[in-house]
Tab-separated table of C-alpha atoms in Angstrom:
chain	number	residue	atom	x	y	z
A	9	MET	CA	7.971	8.557	1.880
A	10	ALA	CA	6.578	8.726	-1.397
A	11	ILE	CA	7.157	7.298	-5.368
A	12	GLY	CA	10.062	9.284	-6.805
A	13	ASP	CA	11.629	10.694	-3.773
A	14	VAL	CA	15.700	10.191	-3.593
A	15	PHE	CA	16.770	9.314	-0.017
A	16	GLU	CA	20.069	9.965	1.680
A	17	ALA	CA	21.653	6.495	2.260
A	18	GLU	CA	22.399	7.731	5.898
A	19	HIS	CA	25.719	6.594	6.849
A	20	CYS	CA	26.743	6.183	3.275
A	21	GLU	CA	28.821	8.588	1.782
A	22	ASP	CA	27.665	9.741	-1.524
A	23	VAL	CA	25.203	7.196	-1.641
A	24	TYR	CA	21.563	7.694	-2.637
A	25	TYR	CA	18.295	6.006	-3.472
A	26	VAL	CA	15.291	6.378	-5.030
A	27	ASP	CA	11.393	4.888	-4.492
A	28	THR	CA	10.650	4.338	-8.278
A	29	GLY	CA	7.181	3.126	-7.018
A	30	MET	CA	7.431	-1.269	-8.155
A	31	PHE	CA	3.899	-2.564	-8.984
A	32	ASP	CA	2.460	0.985	-7.719
A	33	VAL	CA	2.784	1.002	-4.507
A	34	GLU	CA	6.109	3.012	-1.770
A	35	GLU	CA	9.030	1.057	-0.523
A	36	TYR	CA	8.850	-2.193	-2.444
A	37	GLY	CA	11.444	-0.767	-5.132
A	38	SER	CA	14.598	0.708	-4.720
A	39	VAL	CA	17.547	1.917	-7.277
A	40	TYR	CA	20.945	3.410	-5.787
A	41	ILE	CA	23.031	5.999	-7.056
A	42	VAL	CA	26.547	6.394	-5.801
A	43	ASP	CA	27.897	9.897	-6.808
A	44	ALA	CA	31.243	8.570	-6.986
A	45	GLU	CA	34.325	9.485	-9.427
A	46	ARG	CA	32.599	7.000	-12.151
A	47	PRO	CA	29.351	7.446	-11.039
A	48	ALA	CA	26.866	4.548	-10.491
A	49	LEU	CA	23.917	2.864	-10.403
A	50	VAL	CA	23.058	-0.187	-8.570
A	51	ASP	CA	19.382	-2.167	-10.302
A	52	THR	CA	17.659	-0.468	-13.098
A	53	GLY	CA	13.600	-1.651	-11.635
A	54	ILE	CA	11.637	-2.179	-13.503
A	55	GLY	CA	11.227	0.063	-17.475
A	56	THR	CA	7.910	0.805	-16.806
A	57	ARG	CA	8.703	3.603	-14.362
A	58	TYR	CA	12.770	4.039	-15.834
A	59	GLU	CA	12.111	8.012	-15.688
A	60	ASN	CA	12.237	8.159	-12.032
A	61	VAL	CA	15.799	6.945	-12.232
A	62	LEU	CA	16.985	9.351	-14.531
A	63	ASP	CA	14.653	11.853	-12.535
A	64	ALA	CA	16.990	10.931	-9.868
A	65	MET	CA	19.819	11.489	-11.637
A	66	ASP	CA	19.252	14.591	-12.061
A	67	GLU	CA	18.702	15.127	-8.282
A	68	VAL	CA	21.302	14.080	-7.550
A	69	GLY	CA	23.523	15.936	-10.273
A	70	ILE	CA	24.110	13.452	-12.271
A	71	ALA	CA	23.805	13.831	-15.863
A	72	PRO	CA	22.935	10.743	-18.664
A	73	ALA	CA	26.457	11.187	-20.139
A	74	ASP	CA	28.391	11.014	-16.712
A	75	LEU	CA	26.721	7.608	-16.269
A	76	ASP	CA	29.624	5.380	-15.848
A	77	VAL	CA	28.443	2.262	-14.121
A	78	ILE	CA	25.575	0.293	-14.284
A	79	ALA	CA	25.666	-2.213	-11.777
A	80	LEU	CA	22.806	-4.912	-11.845
A	81	THR	CA	22.976	-8.091	-8.962
A	82	HIS	CA	21.361	-10.142	-11.126
A	83	VAL	CA	18.614	-9.828	-14.079
A	84	HIS	CA	15.672	-10.255	-12.533
A	85	LEU	CA	12.863	-7.973	-14.051
A	86	ASP	CA	12.398	-5.914	-10.615
A	87	HIS	CA	16.133	-5.755	-10.904
A	88	ALA	CA	16.978	-5.361	-14.326
A	89	GLY	CA	14.011	-4.686	-16.316
A	90	GLY	CA	15.481	-0.928	-17.225
A	91	ALA	CA	18.629	-1.344	-17.432
A	92	GLY	CA	17.832	-1.478	-22.332
A	93	HIS	CA	16.263	1.591	-21.339
A	94	LEU	CA	18.903	3.467	-19.492
A	95	VAL	CA	21.714	2.158	-21.518
A	96	GLU	CA	19.530	4.228	-24.188
A	97	ALA	CA	19.641	7.830	-22.558
A	98	CYS	CA	23.033	7.352	-20.972
A	99	PRO	CA	25.945	6.660	-24.305
A	100	ASN	CA	28.624	5.750	-21.900
A	101	ALA	CA	27.793	3.603	-19.553
A	102	THR	CA	28.393	0.257	-19.195
A	103	VAL	CA	26.242	-2.597	-17.690
A	104	TYR	CA	28.218	-5.112	-15.102
A	105	VAL	CA	26.271	-8.591	-14.731
A	106	HIS	CA	27.105	-11.675	-13.686
A	107	GLY	CA	28.551	-13.995	-16.717
A	108	SER	CA	25.576	-15.951	-16.259
A	109	GLY	CA	23.411	-13.584	-16.548
A	110	ALA	CA	25.187	-11.380	-19.630
A	111	ARG	CA	23.191	-13.448	-22.412
A	112	HIS	CA	19.522	-12.723	-21.469
A	113	LEU	CA	20.399	-8.842	-21.139
A	114	ILE	CA	21.611	-9.179	-25.070
A	115	ASP	CA	18.509	-11.288	-26.000
A	116	PRO	CA	15.870	-11.127	-23.231
A	117	GLU	CA	12.404	-13.093	-24.905
A	118	ARG	CA	13.227	-16.643	-22.624
A	119	LEU	CA	13.446	-13.771	-19.662
A	120	TRP	CA	10.623	-12.135	-20.566
A	121	GLU	CA	8.793	-15.433	-20.980
A	122	GLY	CA	10.016	-16.624	-17.636
A	123	THR	CA	8.599	-13.534	-15.948
A	124	LYS	CA	5.461	-13.728	-17.459
A	125	ARG	CA	5.245	-17.129	-15.520
A	126	ALA	CA	6.587	-16.700	-12.516
A	127	VAL	CA	4.744	-13.101	-11.519
A	128	GLY	CA	1.462	-14.725	-13.097
A	129	ASP	CA	-1.327	-11.133	-12.800
A	130	GLN	CA	1.956	-8.929	-11.584
A	131	ILE	CA	2.821	-8.638	-15.351
A	132	GLN	CA	0.129	-5.737	-15.813
A	133	TYR	CA	2.974	-3.778	-13.664
A	134	TYR	CA	6.129	-4.896	-16.331
A	135	VAL	CA	7.061	-3.453	-19.524
A	136	GLU	CA	9.039	-6.283	-22.000
A	137	PRO	CA	13.020	-5.138	-21.917
A	138	GLU	CA	15.207	-3.742	-24.527
A	139	PRO	CA	17.944	-5.822	-25.583
A	140	ILE	CA	21.113	-4.388	-24.507
A	141	PRO	CA	24.228	-4.292	-27.166
A	142	GLU	CA	27.276	-7.194	-26.679
A	143	ASP	CA	29.329	-4.368	-26.318
A	144	ARG	CA	27.793	-2.320	-23.370
A	145	ILE	CA	28.358	-5.122	-21.304
A	146	GLU	CA	31.144	-6.131	-18.971
A	147	THR	CA	30.809	-9.545	-17.241
A	148	ILE	CA	32.046	-9.831	-13.936
A	149	GLU	CA	32.608	-13.285	-11.331
A	150	ASP	CA	32.902	-13.601	-7.766
A	151	GLY	CA	36.072	-12.170	-6.826
A	152	ASP	CA	35.664	-9.120	-8.971
A	153	GLU	CA	35.754	-5.339	-8.590
A	154	ILE	CA	33.835	-2.591	-10.220
A	155	ASP	CA	36.436	0.698	-9.443
A	156	LEU	CA	34.915	3.361	-9.241
A	157	GLY	CA	37.088	6.040	-8.020
A	158	ASP	CA	36.629	6.738	-4.428
A	159	HIS	CA	34.305	3.812	-4.202
A	160	SER	CA	34.434	0.044	-5.341
A	161	PHE	CA	32.234	-2.389	-5.348
A	162	GLU	CA	33.692	-6.008	-4.516
A	163	VAL	CA	31.698	-8.567	-5.990
A	164	VAL	CA	30.398	-11.384	-4.123
A	165	HIS	CA	28.233	-14.519	-5.626
A	166	ALA	CA	25.218	-14.975	-4.086
A	167	PRO	CA	23.377	-18.278	-5.963
A	168	GLY	CA	20.234	-18.880	-3.992
A	169	HIS	CA	18.253	-16.625	-5.017
A	170	ALA	CA	19.357	-17.097	-8.547
A	171	PRO	CA	22.099	-17.687	-10.151
A	172	HIS	CA	22.557	-14.856	-11.963
A	173	GLN	CA	23.142	-12.701	-8.435
A	174	VAL	CA	25.378	-11.346	-6.993
A	175	VAL	CA	25.960	-8.950	-3.765
A	176	PHE	CA	28.112	-5.607	-3.688
A	177	TYR	CA	30.303	-5.020	-0.695
A	178	ASP	CA	31.615	-1.145	-1.258
A	179	PRO	CA	34.574	-0.667	1.173
A	180	ALA	CA	34.246	2.992	1.658
A	181	ILE	CA	30.860	2.852	3.567
A	182	ASP	CA	30.863	-0.578	4.831
A	183	GLY	CA	27.827	-1.412	3.145
A	184	VAL	CA	26.287	-4.908	1.000
A	185	PHE	CA	23.920	-3.481	-1.775
A	186	THR	CA	22.415	-7.072	-1.147
A	187	ALA	CA	20.006	-7.600	-4.125
A	188	ASP	CA	17.722	-10.580	-2.675
A	189	ALA	CA	20.042	-12.443	-1.257
A	190	ALA	CA	19.071	-10.733	2.642
A	191	GLY	CA	14.907	-11.161	2.262
A	192	ILE	CA	12.559	-7.640	1.876
A	193	TYR	CA	13.214	-4.363	3.932
A	194	THR	CA	10.252	-2.385	4.852
A	195	PRO	CA	11.377	1.147	6.811
A	196	SER	CA	8.242	2.312	7.857
A	197	THR	CA	7.406	-1.054	9.174
A	198	ASP	CA	10.974	-1.725	10.247
A	199	GLU	CA	10.323	-5.573	9.461
A	200	ILE	CA	12.167	-8.486	7.742
A	201	HIS	CA	10.154	-10.225	4.733
A	202	VAL	CA	11.036	-13.500	3.263
A	203	THR	CA	11.317	-13.832	-0.844
A	204	SER	CA	11.305	-17.082	-2.646
A	205	PRO	CA	10.251	-17.002	-5.663
A	206	PRO	CA	10.061	-19.509	-8.989
A	207	ALA	CA	12.276	-21.075	-9.985
A	208	ASN	CA	15.867	-20.778	-8.689
A	209	PHE	CA	15.521	-20.479	-4.983
A	210	GLU	CA	16.739	-22.724	-3.165
A	211	LEU	CA	16.828	-22.923	0.974
A	212	GLU	CA	20.423	-24.244	1.504
A	213	THR	CA	22.040	-21.741	-0.394
A	214	ALA	CA	20.059	-19.080	-0.041
A	215	LEU	CA	21.258	-19.572	3.728
A	216	GLU	CA	24.687	-19.559	2.493
A	217	ASP	CA	24.359	-16.414	0.736
A	218	VAL	CA	23.214	-14.680	3.629
A	219	GLU	CA	26.483	-16.169	5.844
A	220	ARG	CA	28.538	-14.994	3.574
A	221	ILE	CA	27.808	-11.057	3.509
A	222	GLN	CA	27.866	-12.199	7.563
A	223	GLN	CA	31.426	-12.771	7.054
A	224	LEU	CA	31.857	-9.562	5.490
A	225	ASP	CA	30.325	-7.926	8.710
A	226	PRO	CA	28.827	-4.897	7.118
A	227	GLU	CA	27.807	-1.858	8.700
A	228	THR	CA	24.812	-1.356	6.546
A	229	LEU	CA	22.884	-3.072	4.227
A	230	LEU	CA	21.396	-1.151	1.498
A	231	TYR	CA	18.566	-3.650	0.083
A	232	GLY	CA	16.946	-3.953	-3.528
A	233	HIS	CA	13.476	-4.007	-1.289
A	234	PHE	CA	13.726	-1.261	-0.044
A	235	GLY	CA	16.348	1.066	1.757
A	236	PRO	CA	19.499	1.056	3.658
A	237	ALA	CA	19.180	-0.039	6.920
A	238	PRO	CA	22.001	-0.935	9.584
A	239	THR	CA	22.943	-4.657	9.511
A	240	ASP	CA	22.586	-4.922	13.487
A	241	ASP	CA	20.988	-8.872	14.027
A	242	ARG	CA	18.851	-8.598	11.078
A	243	LEU	CA	21.075	-10.996	8.983
A	244	ALA	CA	20.566	-13.729	11.541
A	245	VAL	CA	16.373	-12.946	12.320
A	246	TYR	CA	16.231	-13.107	8.068
A	247	ALA	CA	18.372	-16.860	8.252
A	248	ASP	CA	15.533	-18.201	10.864
A	249	LYS	CA	12.597	-16.382	9.349
A	250	LEU	CA	13.766	-18.343	6.205
A	251	ALA	CA	14.035	-21.883	7.547
A	252	GLU	CA	10.991	-21.556	9.467
A	253	TRP	CA	9.057	-20.438	6.119
A	254	VAL	CA	10.415	-23.365	3.895
A	255	ALA	CA	9.287	-25.996	6.761
A	256	GLU	CA	6.109	-24.574	6.813
A	257	VAL	CA	5.660	-24.511	3.498
A	258	ALA	CA	6.104	-28.015	3.180
A	259	GLU	CA	3.950	-28.917	6.359
A	260	VAL	CA	1.650	-27.287	5.202
A	261	ARG	CA	1.787	-28.871	1.815
A	262	ALA	CA	2.283	-32.712	3.168
A	263	ASP	CA	-0.839	-31.522	5.273
A	264	LEU	CA	-3.258	-30.751	2.397
A	265	GLY	CA	-1.630	-32.608	-0.838
A	266	ASP	CA	-2.819	-29.663	-3.212
A	267	ASP	CA	-0.794	-27.360	-4.416
A	268	ASP	CA	-2.854	-24.843	-5.493
A	269	ALA	CA	-5.069	-25.043	-1.763
A	270	VAL	CA	-1.457	-24.496	-0.071
A	271	VAL	CA	-0.897	-21.349	-2.091
A	272	ASP	CA	-4.753	-20.627	-0.763
A	273	HIS	CA	-3.753	-21.173	2.588
A	274	PHE	CA	-0.953	-18.856	2.778
A	275	VAL	CA	-1.998	-15.969	0.904
A	276	GLU	CA	-5.504	-16.021	2.945
A	277	THR	CA	-2.827	-16.500	6.438
A	278	VAL	CA	0.252	-14.255	5.822
A	279	GLU	CA	0.667	-10.967	6.994
A	280	THR	CA	2.803	-8.696	5.299
A	281	ALA	CA	4.002	-5.353	4.596
A	282	ASP	CA	0.856	-2.841	5.469
A	283	VAL	CA	2.423	-0.183	2.760
A	284	TRP	CA	1.813	-2.295	0.389
A	285	SER	CA	-1.466	-2.583	-1.679
A	286	ASP	CA	-3.590	-6.059	-1.361
A	287	HIS	CA	-3.385	-6.831	-5.058
A	288	LYS	CA	0.699	-6.745	-4.546
A	289	SER	CA	0.892	-8.796	-1.403
A	290	ARG	CA	-1.000	-11.151	-2.237
A	291	ALA	CA	0.063	-12.064	-5.625
A	292	GLU	CA	3.966	-11.682	-3.346
A	293	VAL	CA	2.870	-14.584	-1.082
A	294	ALA	CA	1.265	-16.603	-4.270
A	295	MET	CA	4.595	-16.198	-5.764
A	296	ASN	CA	6.764	-17.308	-2.892
A	297	VAL	CA	4.880	-19.694	-1.892
A	298	ARG	CA	5.384	-21.169	-5.708
A	299	GLY	CA	8.580	-20.628	-5.226
A	300	VAL	CA	9.081	-23.233	-2.223
A	301	LEU	CA	7.309	-25.505	-3.822
A	302	VAL	CA	9.349	-25.992	-7.004
A	303	ALA	CA	12.683	-26.059	-4.328
A	304	LEU	CA	11.048	-29.411	-2.763
A	305	ASP	CA	10.394	-30.781	-5.830
A	306	ARG	CA	13.749	-30.233	-7.234
A	307	ARG	CA	14.929	-31.677	-3.975
A	308	ALA	CA	12.536	-34.677	-4.016
A	309	GLU	CA	13.798	-35.437	-7.553
């Protein structure tokens, strides 16, 4: 695998994905292309590398003018940061997003400022998002369906990671585009990693999101980070890891009593994917610890 490579999603007819090279590492950011009667993207990646998505569409055989749907799982900029750029390049595409996230696409200033606070020095990999005209946006809610002709996306609200997060179930492939609701997957190591960033992560709701995906009983999970994998027991494994992770952060906080020390402890002790850079790995851990700490504070209020 290499940045910019395009792959067919195994056992998922008409579905392809591209490694966008998010954060300048492999196996972190994927954008999905569905070559349906109404061609679609699932997510857009960070705007910094939106050209990789256009190149991938070209490789699949979809011209920018033929793209109908940009389906966003949520508006965090690692999933939606390229949407404004792609809307400009793809004049006939409509952006579908949960109703609570639409305002951040129309006027992304608050989202941009919040991202800078959440990701710290990782902001060097981002580009400020372009606003999207309101008439190019269609809002979606739990239970809605995006009709692609020979495929469809059934919308399932999954707010444990963010209030504007949804996942998409496509019956044609018996697969779920999981956003961040099922964790982060690295195919080269076949590992599931937790994701718990500030400021909206909530353990109980995140576990409910996992359960909702389990109830769909999909054959395939199509991870936003990174790529497709057979469902097998991955959802159960992730639920256990997430609960254990939050409990461990809470325990270390009670022991150390200083949040900076808690972050440092986990940055130095948690093993992440070997395929990521050291900088990205350390930043990922720090962000996830901060998200749990914020959630613990909210629980204590």
